[in-house]
Tab-separated table of C-alpha atoms and ligand atoms in Angstrom:
chain	number	residue	atom	x	y	z
A	161	UNK	CA	0.000	0.000	0.000
A	162	UNK	CA	1.491	3.429	-0.897
A	163	UNK	CA	2.554	5.563	2.076
A	164	UNK	CA	0.180	8.456	2.815
A	165	UNK	CA	1.724	11.861	2.274
A	166	UNK	CA	2.608	13.603	5.543
A	167	UNK	CA	1.449	16.791	3.802
A	168	UNK	CA	-2.007	15.523	2.810
A	169	UNK	CA	-3.806	17.751	5.330
A	170	UNK	CA	-2.279	21.031	4.081
A	171	UNK	CA	-4.272	23.415	1.890
A	172	UNK	CA	-4.069	26.919	0.492
A	173	UNK	CA	-0.745	28.733	0.454
A	174	UNK	CA	2.027	27.018	2.421
A	175	UNK	CA	5.477	28.521	2.986
A	176	UNK	CA	8.198	26.067	1.947
A	177	UNK	CA	11.963	26.344	2.323
A	178	UNK	CA	13.062	27.256	-1.190
A	179	UNK	CA	15.877	24.664	-1.177
A	180	UNK	CA	13.260	21.903	-0.682
A	181	UNK	CA	11.604	23.094	-3.907
A	182	UNK	CA	14.830	22.660	-5.866
A	183	UNK	CA	16.029	26.262	-5.733
A	184	UNK	CA	19.827	26.528	-5.391
A	185	UNK	CA	19.855	28.884	-2.410
A	186	UNK	CA	21.845	26.882	0.134
A	187	UNK	CA	25.176	28.079	1.524
A	188	UNK	CA	26.963	25.633	-0.805
A	189	UNK	CA	25.049	26.783	-3.890
A	190	UNK	CA	22.956	23.623	-3.994
A	191	UNK	CA	19.331	22.650	-3.324
A	192	UNK	CA	17.739	19.787	-1.346
A	193	UNK	CA	14.673	18.975	-3.457
A	194	UNK	CA	11.994	16.983	-1.648
A	195	UNK	CA	9.958	14.800	-3.999
A	196	UNK	CA	7.017	14.484	-1.608
A	197	UNK	CA	6.583	18.259	-1.439
A	198	UNK	CA	7.223	18.817	-5.158
A	199	UNK	CA	4.600	16.248	-6.124
A	200	UNK	CA	1.906	17.425	-3.664
A	201	UNK	CA	-1.196	18.782	-5.412
A	202	UNK	CA	-3.302	19.819	-2.407
A	203	UNK	CA	-1.542	23.105	-1.556
A	204	UNK	CA	0.285	25.982	-3.207
A	205	UNK	CA	3.951	26.100	-2.135
A	206	UNK	CA	5.359	29.591	-1.574
A	207	UNK	CA	9.176	29.391	-1.710
A	208	UNK	CA	11.061	31.314	0.957
A	209	UNK	CA	14.757	31.389	1.808
A	210	UNK	CA	15.158	33.479	4.952
A	211	UNK	CA	18.925	33.751	4.613
A	212	UNK	CA	18.662	35.123	1.061
A	213	UNK	CA	15.764	37.380	2.094
A	214	UNK	CA	17.976	38.681	4.897
A	215	UNK	CA	20.540	39.818	2.330
A	216	UNK	CA	23.064	36.966	2.395
A	217	UNK	CA	24.440	35.660	-0.915
A	218	UNK	CA	24.677	32.155	-2.361
A	219	UNK	CA	27.171	30.658	-1.898
A	220	UNK	CA	27.983	31.879	1.612
A	221	UNK	CA	29.971	30.529	4.555
A	222	UNK	CA	27.914	28.037	6.576
A	223	UNK	CA	26.491	29.398	9.830
A	224	UNK	CA	25.566	27.926	13.187
A	225	UNK	CA	24.422	28.952	16.647
A	226	UNK	CA	27.253	30.193	18.817
A	227	UNK	CA	24.775	30.534	21.681
A	228	UNK	CA	21.265	29.117	22.161
A	229	UNK	CA	18.858	28.498	19.293
A	230	UNK	CA	16.223	30.502	17.401
A	231	UNK	CA	14.013	30.952	20.467
A	232	UNK	CA	16.967	32.331	22.388
A	233	UNK	CA	17.863	34.743	19.578
A	234	UNK	CA	14.281	36.058	19.738
A	235	UNK	CA	14.665	36.406	23.505
A	236	UNK	CA	17.873	38.394	22.950
A	237	UNK	CA	20.269	35.810	24.363
A	238	UNK	CA	21.195	33.717	21.306
A	239	UNK	CA	23.724	34.393	18.576
A	240	UNK	CA	24.498	33.064	15.088
A	241	UNK	CA	27.979	33.145	13.569
A	242	UNK	CA	29.368	31.983	10.244
A	243	UNK	CA	32.422	29.855	9.524
A	244	UNK	CA	34.537	33.020	9.153
A	245	UNK	CA	33.621	34.000	12.713
A	246	UNK	CA	31.353	36.904	11.655
A	247	UNK	CA	28.180	37.535	13.660
A	248	UNK	CA	25.306	37.044	11.203
A	249	UNK	CA	22.458	37.233	13.714
A	250	UNK	CA	21.110	40.433	12.175
A	251	UNK	CA	20.706	39.235	8.560
A	252	UNK	CA	19.200	35.992	9.853
A	253	UNK	CA	16.704	37.994	11.933
A	254	UNK	CA	15.889	40.328	9.032
A	255	UNK	CA	15.200	37.329	6.818
A	256	UNK	CA	12.963	35.753	9.451
A	257	UNK	CA	10.975	38.992	9.725
A	258	UNK	CA	10.523	39.123	5.923
A	259	UNK	CA	9.209	35.551	5.966
A	260	UNK	CA	6.770	36.389	8.770
A	261	UNK	CA	5.543	39.436	6.838
A	262	UNK	CA	4.877	37.261	3.800
A	263	UNK	CA	3.128	34.654	5.965
A	264	UNK	CA	0.823	37.304	7.396
A	265	UNK	CA	0.185	38.878	3.993
A	266	UNK	CA	-0.849	35.514	2.532
A	267	UNK	CA	-2.592	34.404	5.729
A	268	UNK	CA	-0.751	31.088	5.713
A	269	UNK	CA	-1.375	28.497	8.417
A	270	UNK	CA	1.502	26.130	7.681
A	271	UNK	CA	5.163	26.141	6.761
A	272	UNK	CA	7.328	23.192	5.685
A	273	UNK	CA	10.938	23.972	6.509
A	274	UNK	CA	14.301	22.252	6.039
A	275	UNK	CA	15.405	20.371	9.133
A	276	UNK	CA	18.775	21.155	10.701
A	277	UNK	CA	19.249	24.677	9.354
A	278	UNK	CA	19.922	27.567	11.763
A	279	UNK	CA	17.053	29.401	10.026
A	280	UNK	CA	14.665	26.625	9.067
A	281	UNK	CA	15.328	23.730	11.505
A	282	UNK	CA	12.259	22.618	13.466
A	283	UNK	CA	13.752	20.185	16.009
A	284	UNK	CA	17.510	20.188	15.323
A	285	UNK	CA	19.932	22.950	14.459
A	286	UNK	CA	23.655	23.268	13.883
A	287	UNK	CA	25.786	24.690	16.663
A	288	UNK	CA	29.501	24.951	17.319
A	289	UNK	CA	29.210	21.610	19.087
A	290	UNK	CA	27.506	19.973	16.073
A	291	UNK	CA	23.793	19.222	15.762
A	292	UNK	CA	21.792	20.061	18.889
A	293	UNK	CA	18.105	19.933	19.758
A	294	UNK	CA	16.621	23.318	19.003
A	295	UNK	CA	14.617	25.434	16.618
A	296	UNK	CA	15.902	27.641	13.796
A	297	UNK	CA	15.307	31.371	13.946
A	298	UNK	CA	12.668	31.629	11.203
A	299	UNK	CA	10.927	28.483	12.451
A	300	UNK	CA	10.824	29.928	15.988
A	301	UNK	CA	9.396	33.255	14.803
A	302	UNK	CA	6.692	31.558	12.730
A	303	UNK	CA	5.763	29.240	15.629
A	304	UNK	CA	5.613	32.215	17.984
A	305	UNK	CA	3.081	33.782	15.605
A	306	UNK	CA	0.734	30.813	15.467
A	307	UNK	CA	1.943	29.158	12.257
A	308	UNK	CA	2.294	25.378	12.316
A	309	UNK	CA	5.774	24.403	11.208
A	310	UNK	CA	6.625	20.972	9.805
A	311	UNK	CA	9.894	19.632	8.492
A	312	UNK	CA	10.402	17.759	5.209
A	313	UNK	CA	9.445	14.485	6.924
A	314	UNK	CA	6.094	15.981	7.933
B	252	SF4	S1	17.384	25.764	4.792
B	252	SF4	FE1	16.226	27.679	4.761
B	252	SF4	S2	17.765	29.282	4.866
B	252	SF4	FE2	18.820	27.386	4.304
B	252	SF4	S3	18.898	27.419	2.067
B	252	SF4	FE3	17.060	26.290	2.651
B	252	SF4	S4	15.471	27.855	2.654
B	252	SF4	FE4	17.400	28.936	2.691
């Protein structure tokens, strides 16, 4: 029996991490296309890449949390740095705010975001110590504003 799509309950406009839709916006210039999202017919995917929307280029040095996670950045105690040691908290936050603005404009109820990213991660994020349990900055901001956030596994 074919597996039921974990995205079968979504409808209307849904924010989706642009890299999951095959857009080459990742730090390494690549994408992470997700077949299950690309083949879904029950919702309209709206591609968003918070890091690009925050003004960062592709390619760019990879970034991770130097302190806390997305919730802690929103609380003013977290920090994101890139592999060159530069503090990139501000562009990450600007990008997250742009994504929230779009979500509110389109009245979206759901977002499907790329797991593990310091912007988009929903349960795990990268830190200086490697992957840790936590929420990316954009994911945290969307959750804080009542949007249900899923990862690519649903
Ligand atoms: S995980 Fe998020 S921030 Fe990173 S490339 Fe994909 S959409 Fe952009």
